[in-house]
Short mmCIF file of C-alpha atoms and ligand atoms in Angstrom, two decimals:
data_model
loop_
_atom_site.label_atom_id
_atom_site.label_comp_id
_atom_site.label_asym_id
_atom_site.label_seq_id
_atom_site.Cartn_x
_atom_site.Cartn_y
_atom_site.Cartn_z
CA UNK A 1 -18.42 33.10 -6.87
CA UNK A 2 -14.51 33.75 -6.56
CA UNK A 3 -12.83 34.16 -9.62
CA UNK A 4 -9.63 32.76 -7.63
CA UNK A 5 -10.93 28.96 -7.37
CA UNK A 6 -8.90 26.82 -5.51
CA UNK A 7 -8.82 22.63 -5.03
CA UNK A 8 -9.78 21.77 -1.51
CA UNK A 9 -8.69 17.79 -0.63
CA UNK A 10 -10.05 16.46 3.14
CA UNK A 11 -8.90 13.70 3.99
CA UNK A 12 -9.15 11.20 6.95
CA UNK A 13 -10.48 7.77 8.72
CA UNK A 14 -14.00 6.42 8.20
CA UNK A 15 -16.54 8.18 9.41
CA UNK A 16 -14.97 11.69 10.76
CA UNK A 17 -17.81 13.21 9.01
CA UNK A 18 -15.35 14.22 5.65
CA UNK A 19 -18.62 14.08 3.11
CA UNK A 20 -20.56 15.88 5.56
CA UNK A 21 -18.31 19.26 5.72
CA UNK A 22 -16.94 18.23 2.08
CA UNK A 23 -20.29 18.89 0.95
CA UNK A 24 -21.57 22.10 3.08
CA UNK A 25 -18.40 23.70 1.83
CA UNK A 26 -18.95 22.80 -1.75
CA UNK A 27 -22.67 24.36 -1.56
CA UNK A 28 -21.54 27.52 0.50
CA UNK A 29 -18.23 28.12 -2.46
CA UNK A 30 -20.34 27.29 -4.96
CA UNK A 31 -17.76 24.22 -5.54
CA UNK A 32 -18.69 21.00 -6.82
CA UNK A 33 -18.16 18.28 -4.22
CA UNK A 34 -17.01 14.86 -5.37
CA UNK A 35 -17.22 11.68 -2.91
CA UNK A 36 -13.97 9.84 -4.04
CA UNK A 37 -14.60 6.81 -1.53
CA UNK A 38 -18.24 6.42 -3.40
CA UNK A 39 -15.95 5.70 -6.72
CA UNK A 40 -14.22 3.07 -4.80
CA UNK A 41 -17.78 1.66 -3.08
CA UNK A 42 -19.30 1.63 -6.74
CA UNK A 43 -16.24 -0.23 -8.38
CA UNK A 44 -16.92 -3.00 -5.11
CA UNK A 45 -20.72 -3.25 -5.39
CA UNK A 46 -19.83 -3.94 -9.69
CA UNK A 47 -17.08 -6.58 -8.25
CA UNK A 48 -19.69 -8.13 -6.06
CA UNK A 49 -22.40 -8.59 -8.45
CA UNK A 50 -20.50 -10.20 -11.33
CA UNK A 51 -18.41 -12.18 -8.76
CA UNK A 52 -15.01 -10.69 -10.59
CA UNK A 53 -12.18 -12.65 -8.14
CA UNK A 54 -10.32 -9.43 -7.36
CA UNK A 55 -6.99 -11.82 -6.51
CA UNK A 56 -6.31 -12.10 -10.77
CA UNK A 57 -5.48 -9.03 -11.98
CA UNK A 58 -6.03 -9.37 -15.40
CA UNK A 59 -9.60 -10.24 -14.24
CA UNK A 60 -9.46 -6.89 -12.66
CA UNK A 61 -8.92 -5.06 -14.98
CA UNK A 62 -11.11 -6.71 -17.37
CA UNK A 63 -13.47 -5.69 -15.38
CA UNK A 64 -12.68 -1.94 -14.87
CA UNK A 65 -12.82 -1.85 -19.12
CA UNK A 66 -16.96 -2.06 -18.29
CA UNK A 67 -17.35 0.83 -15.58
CA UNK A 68 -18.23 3.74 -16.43
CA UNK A 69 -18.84 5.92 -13.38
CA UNK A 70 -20.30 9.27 -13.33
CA UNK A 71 -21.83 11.89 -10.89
CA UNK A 72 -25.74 13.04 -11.17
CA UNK A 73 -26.73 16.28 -9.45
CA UNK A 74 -29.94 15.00 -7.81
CA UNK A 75 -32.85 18.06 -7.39
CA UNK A 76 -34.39 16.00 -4.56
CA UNK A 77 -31.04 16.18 -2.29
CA UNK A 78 -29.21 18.58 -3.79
CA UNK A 79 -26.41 16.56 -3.87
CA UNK A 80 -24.87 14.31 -6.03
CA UNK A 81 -25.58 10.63 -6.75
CA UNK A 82 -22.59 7.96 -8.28
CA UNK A 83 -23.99 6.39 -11.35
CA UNK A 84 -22.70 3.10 -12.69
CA UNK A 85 -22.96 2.28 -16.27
CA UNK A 86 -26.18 4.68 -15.81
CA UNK A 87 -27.47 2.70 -13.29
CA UNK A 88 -28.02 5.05 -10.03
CA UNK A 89 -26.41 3.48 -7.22
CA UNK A 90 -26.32 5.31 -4.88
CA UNK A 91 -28.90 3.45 -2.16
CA UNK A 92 -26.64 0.34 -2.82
CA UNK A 93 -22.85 1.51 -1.97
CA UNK A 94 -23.20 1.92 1.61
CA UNK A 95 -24.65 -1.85 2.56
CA UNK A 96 -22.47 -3.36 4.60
CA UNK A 97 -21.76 -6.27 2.40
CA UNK A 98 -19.89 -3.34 0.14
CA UNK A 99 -18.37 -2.09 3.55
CA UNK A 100 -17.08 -4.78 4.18
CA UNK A 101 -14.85 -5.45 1.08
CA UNK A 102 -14.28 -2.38 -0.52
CA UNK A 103 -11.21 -1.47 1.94
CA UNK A 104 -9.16 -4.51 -0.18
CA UNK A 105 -11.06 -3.26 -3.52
CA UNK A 106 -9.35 -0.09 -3.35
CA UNK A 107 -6.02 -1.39 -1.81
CA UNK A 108 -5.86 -2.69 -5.74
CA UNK A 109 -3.44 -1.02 -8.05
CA UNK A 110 -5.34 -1.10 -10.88
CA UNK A 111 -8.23 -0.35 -8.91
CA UNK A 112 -6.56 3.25 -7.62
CA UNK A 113 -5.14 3.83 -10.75
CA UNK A 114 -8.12 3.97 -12.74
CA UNK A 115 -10.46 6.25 -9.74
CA UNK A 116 -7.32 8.35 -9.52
CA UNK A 117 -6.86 8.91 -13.07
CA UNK A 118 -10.97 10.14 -13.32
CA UNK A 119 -10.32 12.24 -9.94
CA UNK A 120 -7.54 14.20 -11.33
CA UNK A 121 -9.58 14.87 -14.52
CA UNK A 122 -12.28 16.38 -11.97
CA UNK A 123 -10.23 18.64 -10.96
CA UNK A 124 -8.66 20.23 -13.93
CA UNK A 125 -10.99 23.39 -13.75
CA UNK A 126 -10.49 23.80 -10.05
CA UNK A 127 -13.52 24.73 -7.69
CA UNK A 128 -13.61 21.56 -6.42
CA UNK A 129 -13.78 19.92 -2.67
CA UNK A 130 -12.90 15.88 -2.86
CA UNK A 131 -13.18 13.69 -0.12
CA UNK A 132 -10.96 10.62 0.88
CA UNK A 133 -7.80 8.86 2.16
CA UNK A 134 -5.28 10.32 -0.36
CA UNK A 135 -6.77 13.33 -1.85
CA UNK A 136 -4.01 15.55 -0.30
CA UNK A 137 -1.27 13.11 -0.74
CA UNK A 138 -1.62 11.70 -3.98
CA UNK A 139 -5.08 12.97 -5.97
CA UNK A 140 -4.23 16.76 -5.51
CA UNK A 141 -0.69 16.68 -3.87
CA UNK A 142 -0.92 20.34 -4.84
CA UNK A 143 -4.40 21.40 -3.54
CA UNK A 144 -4.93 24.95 -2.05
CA UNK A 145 -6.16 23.63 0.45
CA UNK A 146 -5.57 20.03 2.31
CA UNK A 147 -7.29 19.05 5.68
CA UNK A 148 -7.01 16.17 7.58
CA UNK A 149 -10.15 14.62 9.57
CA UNK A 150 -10.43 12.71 12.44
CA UNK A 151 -12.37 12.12 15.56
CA UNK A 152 -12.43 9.61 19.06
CA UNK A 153 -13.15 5.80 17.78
CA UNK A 154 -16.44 6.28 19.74
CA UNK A 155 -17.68 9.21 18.38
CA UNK A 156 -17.06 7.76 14.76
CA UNK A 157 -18.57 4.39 15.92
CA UNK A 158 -21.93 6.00 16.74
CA UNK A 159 -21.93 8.24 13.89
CA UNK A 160 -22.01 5.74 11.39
CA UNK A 161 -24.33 3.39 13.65
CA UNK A 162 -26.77 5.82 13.71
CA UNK A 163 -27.00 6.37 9.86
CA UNK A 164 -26.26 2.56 8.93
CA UNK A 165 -29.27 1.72 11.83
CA UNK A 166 -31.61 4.70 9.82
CA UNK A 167 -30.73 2.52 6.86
CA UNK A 168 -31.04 -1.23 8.44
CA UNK A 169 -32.25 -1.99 11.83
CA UNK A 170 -30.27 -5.00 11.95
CA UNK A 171 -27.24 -3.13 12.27
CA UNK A 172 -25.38 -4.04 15.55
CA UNK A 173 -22.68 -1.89 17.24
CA UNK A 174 -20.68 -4.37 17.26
CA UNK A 175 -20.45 -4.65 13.85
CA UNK A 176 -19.65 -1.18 13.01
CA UNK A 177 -17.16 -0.74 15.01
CA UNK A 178 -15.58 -4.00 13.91
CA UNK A 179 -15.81 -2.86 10.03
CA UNK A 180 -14.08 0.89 11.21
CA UNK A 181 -11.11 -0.40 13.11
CA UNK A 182 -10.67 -2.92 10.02
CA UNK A 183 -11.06 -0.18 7.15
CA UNK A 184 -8.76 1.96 9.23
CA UNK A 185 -6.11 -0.65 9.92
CA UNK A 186 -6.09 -1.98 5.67
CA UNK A 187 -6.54 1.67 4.62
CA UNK A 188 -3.63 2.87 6.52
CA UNK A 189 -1.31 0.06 5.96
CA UNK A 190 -1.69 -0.88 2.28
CA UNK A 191 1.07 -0.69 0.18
CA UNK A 192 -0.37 1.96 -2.65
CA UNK A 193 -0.61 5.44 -1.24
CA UNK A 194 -2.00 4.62 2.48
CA UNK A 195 -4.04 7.19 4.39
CA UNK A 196 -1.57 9.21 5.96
CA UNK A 197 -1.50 13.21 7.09
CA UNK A 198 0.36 15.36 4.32
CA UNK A 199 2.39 17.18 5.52
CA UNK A 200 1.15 20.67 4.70
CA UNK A 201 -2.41 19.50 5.83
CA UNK A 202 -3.97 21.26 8.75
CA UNK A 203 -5.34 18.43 11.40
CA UNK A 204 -9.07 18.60 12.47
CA UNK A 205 -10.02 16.87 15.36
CA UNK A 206 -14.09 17.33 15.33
CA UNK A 207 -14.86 14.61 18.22
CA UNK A 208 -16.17 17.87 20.21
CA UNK A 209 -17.07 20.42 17.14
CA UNK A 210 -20.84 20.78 15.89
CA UNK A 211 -21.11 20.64 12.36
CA UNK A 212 -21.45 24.47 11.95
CA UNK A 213 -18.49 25.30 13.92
CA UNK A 214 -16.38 23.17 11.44
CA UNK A 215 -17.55 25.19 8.56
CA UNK A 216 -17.03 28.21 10.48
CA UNK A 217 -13.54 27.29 10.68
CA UNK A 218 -12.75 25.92 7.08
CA UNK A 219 -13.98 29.19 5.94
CA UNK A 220 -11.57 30.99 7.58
CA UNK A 221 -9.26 29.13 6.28
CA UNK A 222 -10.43 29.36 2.66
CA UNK A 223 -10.93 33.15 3.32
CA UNK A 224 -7.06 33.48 4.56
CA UNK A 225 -5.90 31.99 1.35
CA UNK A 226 -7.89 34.42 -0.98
CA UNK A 227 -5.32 36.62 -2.25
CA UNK A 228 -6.22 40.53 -1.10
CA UNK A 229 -8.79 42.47 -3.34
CA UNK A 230 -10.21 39.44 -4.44
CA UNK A 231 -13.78 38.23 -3.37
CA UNK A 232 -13.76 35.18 -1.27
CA UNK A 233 -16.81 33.77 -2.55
O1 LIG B 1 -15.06 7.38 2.47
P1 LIG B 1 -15.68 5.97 2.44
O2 LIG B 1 -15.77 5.35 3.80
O3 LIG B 1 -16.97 5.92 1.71
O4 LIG B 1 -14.62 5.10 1.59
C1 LIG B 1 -14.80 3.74 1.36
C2 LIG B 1 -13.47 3.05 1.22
O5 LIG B 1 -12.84 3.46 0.00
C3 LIG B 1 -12.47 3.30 2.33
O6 LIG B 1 -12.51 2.29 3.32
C4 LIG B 1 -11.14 3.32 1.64
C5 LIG B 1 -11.45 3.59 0.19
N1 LIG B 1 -11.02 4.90 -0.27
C6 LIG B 1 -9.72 5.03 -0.70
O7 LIG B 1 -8.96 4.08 -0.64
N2 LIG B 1 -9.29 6.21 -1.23
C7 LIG B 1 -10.11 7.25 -1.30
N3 LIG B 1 -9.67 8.39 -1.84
C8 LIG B 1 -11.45 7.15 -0.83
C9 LIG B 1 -11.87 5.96 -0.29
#
């Protein structure tokens, strides 16, 4: 493992396949790999079930005073599962009734300002890859490291299709691509820190780039930042 650890932020739209490279370069740097959109999906999915009307903000953050979120390494997946009040939630975040909400969840102030405050803490030691739509921007503004995802519409439709139709047959096209181009369009316009490039990020375009290729070519880049004599990983 490098003694020089560095902070690596990816950002992007919904489904560019951020977690999926987030994680793969977490496990090959021996970095931990935190989901920062999961936060947000956890903090809806608490919303939904105790019905907390997310217009009055002092009922907001009422309710943020009883999460407690936390990351579990899980053996089975080797990855790690978001834990609400101890509660594993993991199988739950991704329905689309969470989907479909938690774009205005996290356009909340209070909302950001309490994930944000817990992301920064994450990140204290370093040796750290976090996912999201302001990692680079406003989490980490100075990570290492800051890329910016994205990929064709299409290609992210079908992505997430084909993992939300693994999960529920039900799923329609149709639907998922109406719940991207509406996450994309809140996410980017919202009034606290909207997903937008940084400027010092580098842009990755993976419509046409297998999985492996995209490592291949974040670890260059991680490699190229290494100062001389030191071992990259
Ligand atoms: O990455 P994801 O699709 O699981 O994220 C779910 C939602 O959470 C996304 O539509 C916007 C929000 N989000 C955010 O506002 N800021 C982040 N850093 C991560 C996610």
């Amino acid at each position: 493992m490098s003694a020089h650890k560095i902070i690596i932020a990816i950002d992007g739209f919904s489904s560019c396949g951020k977690s999926t490279l987030a994680r793969e370069l977490a496990a090959r740097l021996g970095y931990s790999y935190i989901d920062s959109g999961a936060m947000y999906r956890a903090i809806t999915l608490y919303f939904l079930r105790n019905q907390v009307d997310y217009s009055d903000h002092s009922a907001v953050l009422a309710a943020l005073a009883n999460i407690n979120l936390t990351f579990v390494f899980n053996e089975q997946s080797q990855g790690s599962d978001i834990h609400l009040n101890d509660e594993n939630v993991e199988p739950y975040i991704r329905d689309m009734i969470v989907s479909e909400k938690v774009s205005e969840v996290s356009a909340i102030r209070e909302v950001r300002s309490f994930a944000v405050a817990q992301q920064k803490r994450m990140g204290r030691k370093k040796g750290i890859v976090m996912d999201g739509r302001d990692i680079g921007t406003a989490v980490f503004p100075h990570a290492e490291l800051k890329i910016f995802m994205t990929a064709e519409p299409e290609v992210r439709v079908m992505r997430r299709f084909k993992e939300m139709y693994a999960a529920n047959p039900h799923t329609t096209i149709e639907d998922v691509r109406h719940n991207l181009e509406l996450r994309d369009y809140i996410d980017s316009t919202r009034e606290e820190s909207p997903l937008h490039q940084a400027e010092d990020a580098i842009l990755l375009d993976n419509s046409n780039l297998s999985k492996e290729k995209q490592l291949e070519m974040v670890m260059d880049w991680v490699k190229s930042l290494t100062p001389k004599g030191e071992p990259a990983i």
